[in-house]
Amino acid sequence: MLELRNYIDGELVAPVGGTYLDNIEPATGKVYGRIPDSDEADVALAVAAAKKAFTSWSQTSIQERSAVMVRIADLIQARLEALARAESIDNGKPLSLARRVDIPRGSANFRYFAHAITQFHSEAYDMGPTGFNYTLRRPIGVVGCISPWNLPLYLFTWKIAPALAAGNTVVAKPSEVTPVTAYLLSEICIEAGLPPGVLNIVHGLGGKAGAAMVSHPEVKAISFTGGTSTGKIISKVAAPMFKKLSLELGGKNPNLVFADCDYEQALSTSIRSSFANQGQICLCGSRIYVERSIYDRFVKDFTERVAAMKVGDPLEEGTDMGAIVSRDQYEKDLAYIALAQEEGGKIETGGVPAEAPNERCAEGYFLRPTVITGLPPTCRTNQEEIFGPVVTLWPFDTEEEAIAYANGTQYGLSSTIHTTHLQRAHRVAAALEAGIVWINSWLVRDLRTPFGGVKASGVGREGGFEALHFFTEAKNVFVAH
């Protein structure tokens, strides 16, 4: 049985209290490891180690910091297969998805920010005969990074890499639901020669270890990805302490399909954006609005293809959808499917547990991908984040109506537009209340661009130089002639 350790001050150590949590493989429903049940004492040790390491790491040359981070990126890539398998077992996602997307993007995060910091520049302004201004950007100090369970290594490194590149030291907490790739990253950092205390990884529950990080007076900034309700709690604690906050929260993302779209491209992309990683990606499109003239055709074709998807053992090739990440999430998905039926929705396909794919997975959390029609945009099913393989479809008549439907929730993380009409694409993109808009595509990533949502989907931006800005403090210097 795999027993994880915290990574504090360059060493793998047991939790101070000596208590552990069970780690359950979602495809089997069985315990396969133990996770440190860390608390304030473990966080205090991690913060002390990070604070001790900050002076040296912040004064390390950009070239040296970059070189260490490149070594980490190389080691992640070299161990791609082992990391992908660990993530598939831990998360329930198909091994092919972890191998193709999640682990390579984790490596790319370290590599990008290792190079980005060498191009990071400060602004300077000539004030003529009066003098000139320039801006210095300096690391903040000890920062806290808390990541979710759906993309365990990808989003963990997405936060850690810019923080380290900017010269900060980090105390990080992965989700207790999917902790193994973070533990393997600990081993990689040791092998890569990352100095002790620069990165510290504390495992445990959000209400204990996470809360201790957020409230610790020496943690100067918090970068959090997770649910909107948890984001509100973090804000209440951190704001009075004047901590910098970046919160990437929930989503209820719309896909808008216009009649003039490339039909096959819109259909295949909508299926992928709805059910990738069992629909457990914050950017998945869970509300599909289709122009009425093609609505019936789209529903028929969409439903047929979704019904043909293979729900199977995440470790087997050919699996389209693996296991739901946990029993709690599995039961939540089923509860929302029941709610959708109470609200008058028609289950076109799915809506029931999937048959166990083999004996190994007899007690796993498998659910058929679910397509629901007949639910108006204002119902609870279309307003609340489900975070599972549950998608609704509804027709629209006009562009204005489509925009109103898309904007008609508290969330504003991402959206997708399918149209071949150039002016419409730009017009609708500008009108959508979302931090990210994809046109005739989905989940295309450019690390140079800012990432984040609006409304209840969060505040702040990750990615590109904006992430480096978040993890630094700006100081203006005026020089008189």
Tab-separated table of C-alpha atoms in Angstrom:
chain	number	residue	atom	x	y	z
A	1	MET	CA	0.000	0.000	0.000
A	2	LEU	CA	1.377	3.390	-1.040
A	3	GLU	CA	1.995	5.662	1.965
A	4	LEU	CA	2.624	9.284	1.035
A	5	ARG	CA	4.775	11.776	2.905
A	6	ASN	CA	4.786	15.538	3.131
A	7	TYR	CA	7.634	17.341	1.370
A	8	ILE	CA	9.032	19.884	3.832
A	9	ASP	CA	12.452	21.557	3.828
A	10	GLY	CA	13.719	19.253	1.108
A	11	GLU	CA	12.750	15.988	2.843
A	12	LEU	CA	9.854	13.538	2.712
A	13	VAL	CA	8.429	13.447	6.233
A	14	ALA	CA	5.498	11.879	8.082
A	15	PRO	CA	2.735	14.153	9.400
A	16	VAL	CA	3.408	15.577	12.851
A	17	GLY	CA	0.260	14.062	14.302
A	18	GLY	CA	0.942	10.647	12.786
A	19	THR	CA	-2.561	10.349	11.317
A	20	TYR	CA	-3.472	9.415	7.754
A	21	LEU	CA	-6.426	9.449	5.363
A	22	ASP	CA	-7.429	6.643	3.013
A	23	ASN	CA	-6.709	7.140	-0.682
A	24	ILE	CA	-9.377	5.397	-2.762
A	25	GLU	CA	-9.039	4.353	-6.396
A	26	PRO	CA	-12.305	5.471	-8.038
A	27	ALA	CA	-12.280	2.720	-10.661
A	28	THR	CA	-12.327	0.035	-7.964
A	29	GLY	CA	-13.803	1.832	-4.951
A	30	LYS	CA	-11.010	0.338	-2.844
A	31	VAL	CA	-8.319	1.847	-0.645
A	32	TYR	CA	-4.911	1.666	-2.275
A	33	GLY	CA	-2.891	4.173	-0.264
A	34	ARG	CA	-2.625	6.476	2.744
A	35	ILE	CA	-2.323	10.264	2.758
A	36	PRO	CA	-0.970	12.481	5.552
A	37	ASP	CA	-3.816	14.073	7.496
A	38	SER	CA	-1.809	17.240	8.060
A	39	ASP	CA	-2.843	20.119	10.304
A	40	GLU	CA	-1.587	23.472	11.602
A	41	ALA	CA	1.629	21.926	12.936
A	42	ASP	CA	2.644	20.564	9.539
A	43	VAL	CA	1.764	23.833	7.822
A	44	ALA	CA	3.793	25.762	10.413
A	45	LEU	CA	6.848	23.619	9.655
A	46	ALA	CA	6.374	24.117	5.921
A	47	VAL	CA	5.976	27.892	6.249
A	48	ALA	CA	9.056	28.109	8.484
A	49	ALA	CA	11.075	26.159	5.913
A	50	ALA	CA	9.813	28.358	3.090
A	51	LYS	CA	10.553	31.542	5.018
A	52	LYS	CA	14.081	30.340	5.780
A	53	ALA	CA	14.695	29.526	2.102
A	54	PHE	CA	13.210	32.743	0.731
A	55	THR	CA	16.240	35.037	1.068
A	56	SER	CA	18.536	32.684	-0.773
A	57	TRP	CA	16.060	31.661	-3.473
A	58	SER	CA	14.883	35.213	-4.170
A	59	GLN	CA	18.503	36.292	-4.615
A	60	THR	CA	19.377	33.328	-6.829
A	61	SER	CA	20.009	34.535	-10.359
A	62	ILE	CA	17.213	34.249	-12.865
A	63	GLN	CA	19.411	31.953	-14.955
A	64	GLU	CA	19.938	29.541	-12.056
A	65	ARG	CA	16.256	29.493	-11.108
A	66	SER	CA	15.397	28.859	-14.738
A	67	ALA	CA	17.899	25.994	-15.011
A	68	VAL	CA	16.462	24.177	-11.980
A	69	MET	CA	12.941	24.547	-13.337
A	70	VAL	CA	13.979	23.212	-16.741
A	71	ARG	CA	15.430	20.149	-15.012
A	72	ILE	CA	12.092	19.611	-13.264
A	73	ALA	CA	10.282	19.934	-16.609
A	74	ASP	CA	12.648	17.411	-18.189
A	75	LEU	CA	12.147	14.911	-15.369
A	76	ILE	CA	8.357	15.208	-15.595
A	77	GLN	CA	8.582	14.469	-19.307
A	78	ALA	CA	11.006	11.598	-18.743
A	79	ARG	CA	8.587	10.026	-16.256
A	80	LEU	CA	5.499	10.705	-18.345
A	81	GLU	CA	4.246	7.106	-18.410
A	82	ALA	CA	4.613	6.548	-14.655
A	83	LEU	CA	2.998	9.899	-13.842
A	84	ALA	CA	0.154	9.312	-16.299
A	85	ARG	CA	-0.561	5.897	-14.826
A	86	ALA	CA	-0.504	7.306	-11.289
A	87	GLU	CA	-2.914	10.072	-12.266
A	88	SER	CA	-5.246	7.678	-14.057
A	89	ILE	CA	-5.426	5.408	-11.002
A	90	ASP	CA	-5.782	8.352	-8.622
A	91	ASN	CA	-8.352	10.295	-10.637
A	92	GLY	CA	-10.251	7.688	-12.643
A	93	LYS	CA	-9.567	9.394	-15.979
A	94	PRO	CA	-8.525	7.390	-19.045
A	95	LEU	CA	-4.806	6.698	-19.106
A	96	SER	CA	-4.683	7.950	-22.683
A	97	LEU	CA	-5.954	11.392	-21.578
A	98	ALA	CA	-3.430	11.700	-18.754
A	99	ARG	CA	-0.659	10.600	-21.128
A	100	ARG	CA	-1.702	12.944	-23.944
A	101	VAL	CA	-2.769	16.099	-22.073
A	102	ASP	CA	-2.347	16.329	-18.315
A	103	ILE	CA	1.246	15.240	-17.767
A	104	PRO	CA	2.725	16.967	-20.859
A	105	ARG	CA	1.034	20.202	-19.803
A	106	GLY	CA	2.494	19.858	-16.313
A	107	SER	CA	5.958	19.670	-17.845
A	108	ALA	CA	5.142	22.562	-20.180
A	109	ASN	CA	4.098	24.754	-17.241
A	110	PHE	CA	7.534	24.464	-15.647
A	111	ARG	CA	9.315	24.896	-18.972
A	112	TYR	CA	7.316	27.942	-20.018
A	113	PHE	CA	7.790	29.877	-16.781
A	114	ALA	CA	11.454	28.865	-16.610
A	115	HIS	CA	11.908	30.715	-19.893
A	116	ALA	CA	9.326	33.458	-19.273
A	117	ILE	CA	11.202	34.766	-16.235
A	118	THR	CA	14.257	35.391	-18.420
A	119	GLN	CA	12.092	37.698	-20.578
A	120	PHE	CA	10.304	39.435	-17.686
A	121	HIS	CA	10.824	43.174	-17.858
A	122	SER	CA	10.017	46.315	-15.882
A	123	GLU	CA	8.421	49.460	-17.232
A	124	ALA	CA	10.304	52.746	-17.566
A	125	TYR	CA	8.850	56.174	-18.427
A	126	ASP	CA	10.792	59.246	-19.533
A	127	MET	CA	9.325	62.373	-17.899
A	128	GLY	CA	11.425	64.772	-19.923
A	129	PRO	CA	13.408	67.391	-17.986
A	130	THR	CA	11.733	66.344	-14.709
A	131	GLY	CA	13.305	62.890	-14.579
A	132	PHE	CA	12.121	59.375	-15.209
A	133	ASN	CA	10.207	56.557	-13.524
A	134	TYR	CA	10.907	52.864	-13.515
A	135	THR	CA	9.162	49.916	-11.890
A	136	LEU	CA	10.876	47.206	-9.901
A	137	ARG	CA	9.120	43.876	-9.417
A	138	ARG	CA	10.188	41.760	-6.496
A	139	PRO	CA	8.953	38.405	-5.143
A	140	ILE	CA	6.382	38.582	-2.369
A	141	GLY	CA	7.801	35.977	0.007
A	142	VAL	CA	6.050	32.787	1.079
A	143	VAL	CA	2.976	32.046	-1.043
A	144	GLY	CA	0.278	29.390	-0.755
A	145	CYS	CA	-0.973	27.321	-3.703
A	146	ILE	CA	-4.066	25.114	-3.361
A	147	SER	CA	-5.127	22.999	-6.329
A	148	PRO	CA	-8.150	20.787	-7.149
A	149	TRP	CA	-8.607	17.098	-7.904
A	150	ASN	CA	-9.687	17.174	-11.545
A	151	LEU	CA	-6.324	17.986	-13.193
A	152	PRO	CA	-3.971	17.069	-10.342
A	153	LEU	CA	-0.505	17.711	-11.801
A	154	TYR	CA	-1.535	20.108	-14.552
A	155	LEU	CA	-3.136	22.692	-12.230
A	156	PHE	CA	-0.689	22.068	-9.380
A	157	THR	CA	2.274	23.023	-11.572
A	158	TRP	CA	0.234	25.829	-13.189
A	159	LYS	CA	0.390	27.613	-9.821
A	160	ILE	CA	3.751	26.515	-8.476
A	161	ALA	CA	5.843	27.224	-11.571
A	162	PRO	CA	5.225	31.008	-11.862
A	163	ALA	CA	5.558	31.437	-8.099
A	164	LEU	CA	8.984	29.766	-8.073
A	165	ALA	CA	10.109	31.486	-11.261
A	166	ALA	CA	9.363	34.889	-9.738
A	167	GLY	CA	11.594	34.073	-6.754
A	168	ASN	CA	8.997	33.159	-4.152
A	169	THR	CA	9.032	30.112	-1.934
A	170	VAL	CA	5.896	27.997	-1.872
A	171	VAL	CA	3.726	26.000	0.488
A	172	ALA	CA	1.353	23.959	-1.662
A	173	LYS	CA	-1.565	21.650	-0.950
A	174	PRO	CA	-2.864	19.225	-3.575
A	175	SER	CA	-6.356	17.815	-3.299
A	176	GLU	CA	-6.628	15.001	-0.789
A	177	VAL	CA	-8.734	13.166	-3.398
A	178	THR	CA	-5.899	12.964	-5.959
A	179	PRO	CA	-2.539	13.427	-4.175
A	180	VAL	CA	-0.174	10.955	-5.827
A	181	THR	CA	1.237	13.013	-8.711
A	182	ALA	CA	2.037	15.839	-6.259
A	183	TYR	CA	3.944	13.322	-4.146
A	184	LEU	CA	5.846	12.133	-7.231
A	185	LEU	CA	6.629	15.783	-8.012
A	186	SER	CA	8.259	15.970	-4.562
A	187	GLU	CA	10.627	13.192	-5.572
A	188	ILE	CA	11.326	14.897	-8.890
A	189	CYS	CA	12.179	18.193	-7.169
A	190	ILE	CA	14.659	16.426	-4.901
A	191	GLU	CA	16.312	14.758	-7.900
A	192	ALA	CA	16.366	18.040	-9.858
A	193	GLY	CA	18.284	19.770	-7.051
A	194	LEU	CA	15.636	22.265	-6.006
A	195	PRO	CA	17.048	23.776	-2.788
A	196	PRO	CA	15.392	22.681	0.488
A	197	GLY	CA	12.412	24.770	1.556
A	198	VAL	CA	11.832	26.402	-1.826
A	199	LEU	CA	8.822	24.179	-2.460
A	200	ASN	CA	6.954	22.471	0.363
A	201	ILE	CA	4.009	20.146	-0.255
A	202	VAL	CA	1.577	19.489	2.575
A	203	HIS	CA	-1.106	16.830	2.085
A	204	GLY	CA	-4.434	16.820	3.879
A	205	LEU	CA	-7.949	18.168	4.098
A	206	GLY	CA	-8.921	21.636	2.970
A	207	GLY	CA	-10.650	22.389	6.248
A	208	LYS	CA	-7.479	21.650	8.214
A	209	ALA	CA	-4.282	21.977	6.163
A	210	GLY	CA	-5.769	24.353	3.594
A	211	ALA	CA	-7.367	26.584	6.213
A	212	ALA	CA	-4.081	26.732	8.142
A	213	MET	CA	-2.278	27.909	5.003
A	214	VAL	CA	-4.833	30.603	4.256
A	215	SER	CA	-4.802	31.990	7.804
A	216	HIS	CA	-1.039	31.819	8.411
A	217	PRO	CA	0.290	35.391	8.778
A	218	GLU	CA	3.558	34.592	6.944
A	219	VAL	CA	1.765	33.401	3.783
A	220	LYS	CA	1.516	36.565	1.706
A	221	ALA	CA	-0.587	35.374	-1.228
A	222	ILE	CA	-3.041	32.577	-1.979
A	223	SER	CA	-3.671	31.033	-5.391
A	224	PHE	CA	-6.677	28.736	-5.224
A	225	THR	CA	-8.608	26.692	-7.766
A	226	GLY	CA	-11.798	25.008	-6.612
A	227	GLY	CA	-15.442	25.568	-5.794
A	228	THR	CA	-17.059	28.983	-5.521
A	229	SER	CA	-18.310	28.312	-1.977
A	230	THR	CA	-14.777	27.529	-0.795
A	231	GLY	CA	-13.503	30.623	-2.594
A	232	LYS	CA	-15.899	32.748	-0.549
A	233	ILE	CA	-14.558	31.266	2.698
A	234	ILE	CA	-10.962	31.909	1.627
A	235	SER	CA	-11.809	35.509	0.730
A	236	LYS	CA	-13.363	36.144	4.144
A	237	VAL	CA	-10.187	34.968	5.878
A	238	ALA	CA	-7.555	36.364	3.546
A	239	ALA	CA	-8.990	39.772	2.649
A	240	PRO	CA	-8.806	41.256	6.183
A	241	MET	CA	-5.178	40.070	6.314
A	242	PHE	CA	-4.487	41.951	3.031
A	243	LYS	CA	-3.204	38.869	1.256
A	244	LYS	CA	-3.070	38.849	-2.530
A	245	LEU	CA	-5.727	36.502	-3.903
A	246	SER	CA	-6.166	34.629	-7.165
A	247	LEU	CA	-9.332	32.542	-7.191
A	248	GLU	CA	-10.285	30.333	-10.134
A	249	LEU	CA	-13.696	29.026	-9.156
A	250	GLY	CA	-16.745	27.264	-10.588
A	251	GLY	CA	-18.255	27.340	-14.045
A	252	LYS	CA	-21.451	26.541	-15.909
A	253	ASN	CA	-20.044	26.991	-19.360
A	254	PRO	CA	-22.202	27.477	-22.484
A	255	ASN	CA	-21.589	26.144	-25.994
A	256	LEU	CA	-23.349	28.203	-28.674
A	257	VAL	CA	-23.928	26.331	-31.941
A	258	PHE	CA	-25.125	28.485	-34.836
A	259	ALA	CA	-26.724	27.052	-37.982
A	260	ASP	CA	-23.879	28.259	-40.182
A	261	CYS	CA	-21.275	26.277	-38.210
A	262	ASP	CA	-19.002	23.602	-39.589
A	263	TYR	CA	-21.462	20.957	-38.447
A	264	GLU	CA	-19.123	18.003	-38.040
A	265	GLN	CA	-16.527	20.108	-36.256
A	266	ALA	CA	-19.153	21.600	-33.929
A	267	LEU	CA	-20.586	18.168	-33.150
A	268	SER	CA	-17.296	16.439	-32.403
A	269	THR	CA	-15.900	19.375	-30.421
A	270	SER	CA	-19.090	19.655	-28.365
A	271	ILE	CA	-18.883	15.985	-27.412
A	272	ARG	CA	-15.267	16.345	-26.360
A	273	SER	CA	-15.880	19.571	-24.448
A	274	SER	CA	-18.843	18.008	-22.643
A	275	PHE	CA	-17.399	14.683	-21.548
A	276	ALA	CA	-13.602	14.942	-21.426
A	277	ASN	CA	-12.353	13.688	-18.060
A	278	GLN	CA	-15.918	12.540	-17.265
A	279	GLY	CA	-17.057	16.163	-17.559
A	280	GLN	CA	-14.841	16.970	-14.588
A	281	ILE	CA	-12.970	19.929	-16.059
A	282	CYS	CA	-13.861	23.453	-14.980
A	283	LEU	CA	-13.877	24.421	-18.677
A	284	CYS	CA	-16.277	21.703	-19.851
A	285	GLY	CA	-19.373	22.942	-21.656
A	286	SER	CA	-22.373	21.688	-19.705
A	287	ARG	CA	-25.032	23.855	-21.425
A	288	ILE	CA	-25.361	23.528	-25.205
A	289	TYR	CA	-27.573	26.048	-26.985
A	290	VAL	CA	-28.290	25.225	-30.642
A	291	GLU	CA	-29.960	27.382	-33.295
A	292	ARG	CA	-33.479	26.041	-33.793
A	293	SER	CA	-33.152	25.243	-37.518
A	294	ILE	CA	-30.530	22.556	-36.768
A	295	TYR	CA	-31.564	21.703	-33.205
A	296	ASP	CA	-33.407	18.424	-33.832
A	297	ARG	CA	-30.661	17.126	-36.125
A	298	PHE	CA	-27.963	18.119	-33.648
A	299	VAL	CA	-29.735	16.479	-30.695
A	300	LYS	CA	-30.160	13.241	-32.661
A	301	ASP	CA	-26.542	13.066	-33.859
A	302	PHE	CA	-25.120	14.221	-30.529
A	303	THR	CA	-27.149	11.655	-28.606
A	304	GLU	CA	-26.204	8.785	-30.918
A	305	ARG	CA	-22.499	9.484	-30.600
A	306	VAL	CA	-22.627	9.971	-26.844
A	307	ALA	CA	-24.555	6.710	-26.439
A	308	ALA	CA	-21.758	4.940	-28.325
A	309	MET	CA	-19.019	6.186	-25.990
A	310	LYS	CA	-17.155	3.448	-24.147
A	311	VAL	CA	-17.252	3.753	-20.372
A	312	GLY	CA	-14.451	1.506	-19.221
A	313	ASP	CA	-11.454	0.736	-17.055
A	314	PRO	CA	-9.298	3.888	-17.086
A	315	LEU	CA	-6.174	1.774	-17.586
A	316	GLU	CA	-7.467	0.070	-20.735
A	317	GLU	CA	-6.853	1.466	-24.206
A	318	GLY	CA	-9.990	2.525	-26.032
A	319	THR	CA	-11.776	3.837	-22.946
A	320	ASP	CA	-13.581	7.110	-23.714
A	321	MET	CA	-14.786	7.776	-20.169
A	322	GLY	CA	-13.355	6.386	-16.950
A	323	ALA	CA	-14.625	6.478	-13.393
A	324	ILE	CA	-16.130	9.419	-11.511
A	325	VAL	CA	-13.460	10.700	-9.118
A	326	SER	CA	-15.159	9.770	-5.815
A	327	ARG	CA	-18.317	8.270	-4.337
A	328	ASP	CA	-19.414	11.737	-3.157
A	329	GLN	CA	-19.130	13.153	-6.686
A	330	TYR	CA	-20.820	10.081	-8.167
A	331	GLU	CA	-23.789	10.487	-5.824
A	332	LYS	CA	-23.926	14.209	-6.538
A	333	ASP	CA	-24.139	13.520	-10.282
A	334	LEU	CA	-26.982	11.031	-9.777
A	335	ALA	CA	-28.822	13.512	-7.542
A	336	TYR	CA	-28.678	16.171	-10.266
A	337	ILE	CA	-29.924	13.703	-12.860
A	338	ALA	CA	-32.887	12.995	-10.580
A	339	LEU	CA	-33.430	16.749	-10.150
A	340	ALA	CA	-33.381	17.248	-13.931
A	341	GLN	CA	-36.174	14.686	-14.293
A	342	GLU	CA	-38.174	16.352	-11.517
A	343	GLU	CA	-37.810	19.643	-13.399
A	344	GLY	CA	-39.269	18.053	-16.538
A	345	GLY	CA	-36.111	17.116	-18.391
A	346	LYS	CA	-36.011	14.225	-20.854
A	347	ILE	CA	-33.056	11.838	-20.607
A	348	GLU	CA	-31.994	11.278	-24.222
A	349	THR	CA	-29.228	8.882	-23.209
A	350	GLY	CA	-27.429	7.887	-20.023
A	351	GLY	CA	-28.705	8.995	-16.666
A	352	VAL	CA	-27.852	5.677	-15.041
A	353	PRO	CA	-24.798	3.941	-13.573
A	354	ALA	CA	-22.636	2.211	-16.142
A	355	GLU	CA	-22.057	-1.507	-16.000
A	356	ALA	CA	-18.735	-2.421	-14.394
A	357	PRO	CA	-16.266	-2.925	-17.258
A	358	ASN	CA	-14.471	-5.856	-15.618
A	359	GLU	CA	-14.024	-7.697	-12.336
A	360	ARG	CA	-11.308	-5.302	-11.155
A	361	CYS	CA	-13.743	-2.396	-11.443
A	362	ALA	CA	-16.777	-4.161	-9.952
A	363	GLU	CA	-17.096	-1.604	-7.132
A	364	GLY	CA	-15.993	1.477	-9.071
A	365	TYR	CA	-17.903	4.708	-9.628
A	366	PHE	CA	-19.002	4.495	-13.263
A	367	LEU	CA	-21.773	6.565	-14.840
A	368	ARG	CA	-23.115	6.693	-18.378
A	369	PRO	CA	-22.618	10.061	-20.104
A	370	THR	CA	-25.949	11.843	-19.840
A	371	VAL	CA	-27.747	14.057	-22.354
A	372	ILE	CA	-30.875	15.937	-21.225
A	373	THR	CA	-33.310	18.023	-23.248
A	374	GLY	CA	-36.442	19.987	-22.391
A	375	LEU	CA	-34.985	22.025	-19.522
A	376	PRO	CA	-35.284	25.829	-19.743
A	377	PRO	CA	-32.152	27.911	-19.071
A	378	THR	CA	-33.471	29.177	-15.721
A	379	CYS	CA	-33.962	25.795	-14.026
A	380	ARG	CA	-31.617	24.632	-11.271
A	381	THR	CA	-30.008	21.976	-13.469
A	382	ASN	CA	-28.922	24.750	-15.845
A	383	GLN	CA	-27.913	27.164	-13.102
A	384	GLU	CA	-25.869	25.059	-10.675
A	385	GLU	CA	-22.469	23.534	-11.283
A	386	ILE	CA	-22.679	19.730	-11.483
A	387	PHE	CA	-19.075	18.957	-12.513
A	388	GLY	CA	-19.859	15.614	-14.071
A	389	PRO	CA	-20.882	13.949	-17.372
A	390	VAL	CA	-24.284	15.646	-17.454
A	391	VAL	CA	-25.140	17.988	-20.348
A	392	THR	CA	-28.324	19.835	-21.342
A	393	LEU	CA	-29.412	21.026	-24.794
A	394	TRP	CA	-31.892	23.819	-25.572
A	395	PRO	CA	-32.781	25.693	-28.800
A	396	PHE	CA	-32.458	29.404	-29.541
A	397	ASP	CA	-33.906	31.566	-32.321
A	398	THR	CA	-31.758	34.700	-32.410
A	399	GLU	CA	-28.208	35.753	-31.657
A	400	GLU	CA	-29.465	38.005	-28.860
A	401	GLU	CA	-31.360	35.109	-27.311
A	402	ALA	CA	-28.266	32.881	-27.434
A	403	ILE	CA	-26.186	35.542	-25.684
A	404	ALA	CA	-28.852	36.023	-23.005
A	405	TYR	CA	-28.988	32.280	-22.329
A	406	ALA	CA	-25.209	32.034	-22.188
A	407	ASN	CA	-24.886	34.949	-19.762
A	408	GLY	CA	-27.847	33.874	-17.646
A	409	THR	CA	-25.978	32.275	-14.741
A	410	GLN	CA	-23.852	33.523	-11.855
A	411	TYR	CA	-20.772	32.020	-13.513
A	412	GLY	CA	-18.486	33.358	-16.209
A	413	LEU	CA	-15.495	31.108	-16.717
A	414	SER	CA	-15.452	29.981	-20.352
A	415	SER	CA	-17.640	29.632	-23.418
A	416	THR	CA	-17.479	28.207	-26.924
A	417	ILE	CA	-18.927	29.609	-30.149
A	418	HIS	CA	-19.433	27.531	-33.297
A	419	THR	CA	-19.987	29.652	-36.407
A	420	THR	CA	-18.317	30.337	-39.749
A	421	HIS	CA	-19.596	33.945	-39.748
A	422	LEU	CA	-16.559	36.053	-38.856
A	423	GLN	CA	-18.405	39.190	-37.748
A	424	ARG	CA	-20.805	37.149	-35.619
A	425	ALA	CA	-17.944	35.293	-33.967
A	426	HIS	CA	-16.281	38.514	-32.839
A	427	ARG	CA	-19.564	40.212	-31.943
A	428	VAL	CA	-20.780	37.351	-29.769
A	429	ALA	CA	-17.362	36.825	-28.173
A	430	ALA	CA	-17.345	40.462	-27.093
A	431	ALA	CA	-20.849	40.161	-25.615
A	432	LEU	CA	-20.279	36.988	-23.599
A	433	GLU	CA	-19.633	37.374	-19.886
A	434	ALA	CA	-16.747	34.932	-19.703
A	435	GLY	CA	-13.039	35.113	-19.069
A	436	ILE	CA	-12.268	32.713	-21.925
A	437	VAL	CA	-13.997	32.367	-25.296
A	438	TRP	CA	-13.129	29.661	-27.815
A	439	ILE	CA	-14.322	30.054	-31.399
A	440	ASN	CA	-14.669	26.786	-33.348
A	441	SER	CA	-12.356	25.094	-30.836
A	442	TRP	CA	-12.040	24.072	-27.201
A	443	LEU	CA	-9.267	23.776	-24.600
A	444	VAL	CA	-6.666	25.309	-26.894
A	445	ARG	CA	-4.026	26.774	-24.601
A	446	ASP	CA	-1.477	29.540	-25.113
A	447	LEU	CA	0.607	29.957	-21.969
A	448	ARG	CA	1.351	33.570	-22.856
A	449	THR	CA	-2.262	34.609	-22.292
A	450	PRO	CA	-4.087	35.353	-19.014
A	451	PHE	CA	-6.509	32.740	-17.691
A	452	GLY	CA	-9.457	33.156	-15.353
A	453	GLY	CA	-13.142	33.907	-15.012
A	454	VAL	CA	-15.553	36.705	-14.174
A	455	LYS	CA	-18.587	36.943	-11.871
A	456	ALA	CA	-18.736	33.964	-9.475
A	457	SER	CA	-16.065	32.149	-11.487
A	458	GLY	CA	-13.336	34.025	-9.699
A	459	VAL	CA	-10.951	36.946	-9.544
A	460	GLY	CA	-7.400	37.368	-10.734
A	461	ARG	CA	-5.589	35.837	-13.663
A	462	GLU	CA	-3.128	33.006	-14.110
A	463	GLY	CA	-0.930	32.336	-17.122
A	464	GLY	CA	1.601	34.449	-18.980
A	465	PHE	CA	3.225	37.500	-17.471
A	466	GLU	CA	0.039	38.175	-15.481
A	467	ALA	CA	0.876	35.163	-13.321
A	468	LEU	CA	4.362	36.552	-12.728
A	469	HIS	CA	2.798	39.931	-11.896
A	470	PHE	CA	0.526	38.261	-9.337
A	471	PHE	CA	3.483	36.638	-7.588
A	472	THR	CA	5.478	39.885	-7.395
A	473	GLU	CA	5.125	43.284	-5.776
A	474	ALA	CA	5.632	46.405	-7.853
A	475	LYS	CA	7.729	49.269	-6.573
A	476	ASN	CA	7.821	52.568	-8.424
A	477	VAL	CA	11.136	54.475	-8.388
A	478	PHE	CA	11.358	58.145	-9.421
A	479	VAL	CA	14.704	59.586	-10.390
A	480	ALA	CA	15.006	63.370	-10.721
A	481	HIS	CA	17.330	64.939	-13.261
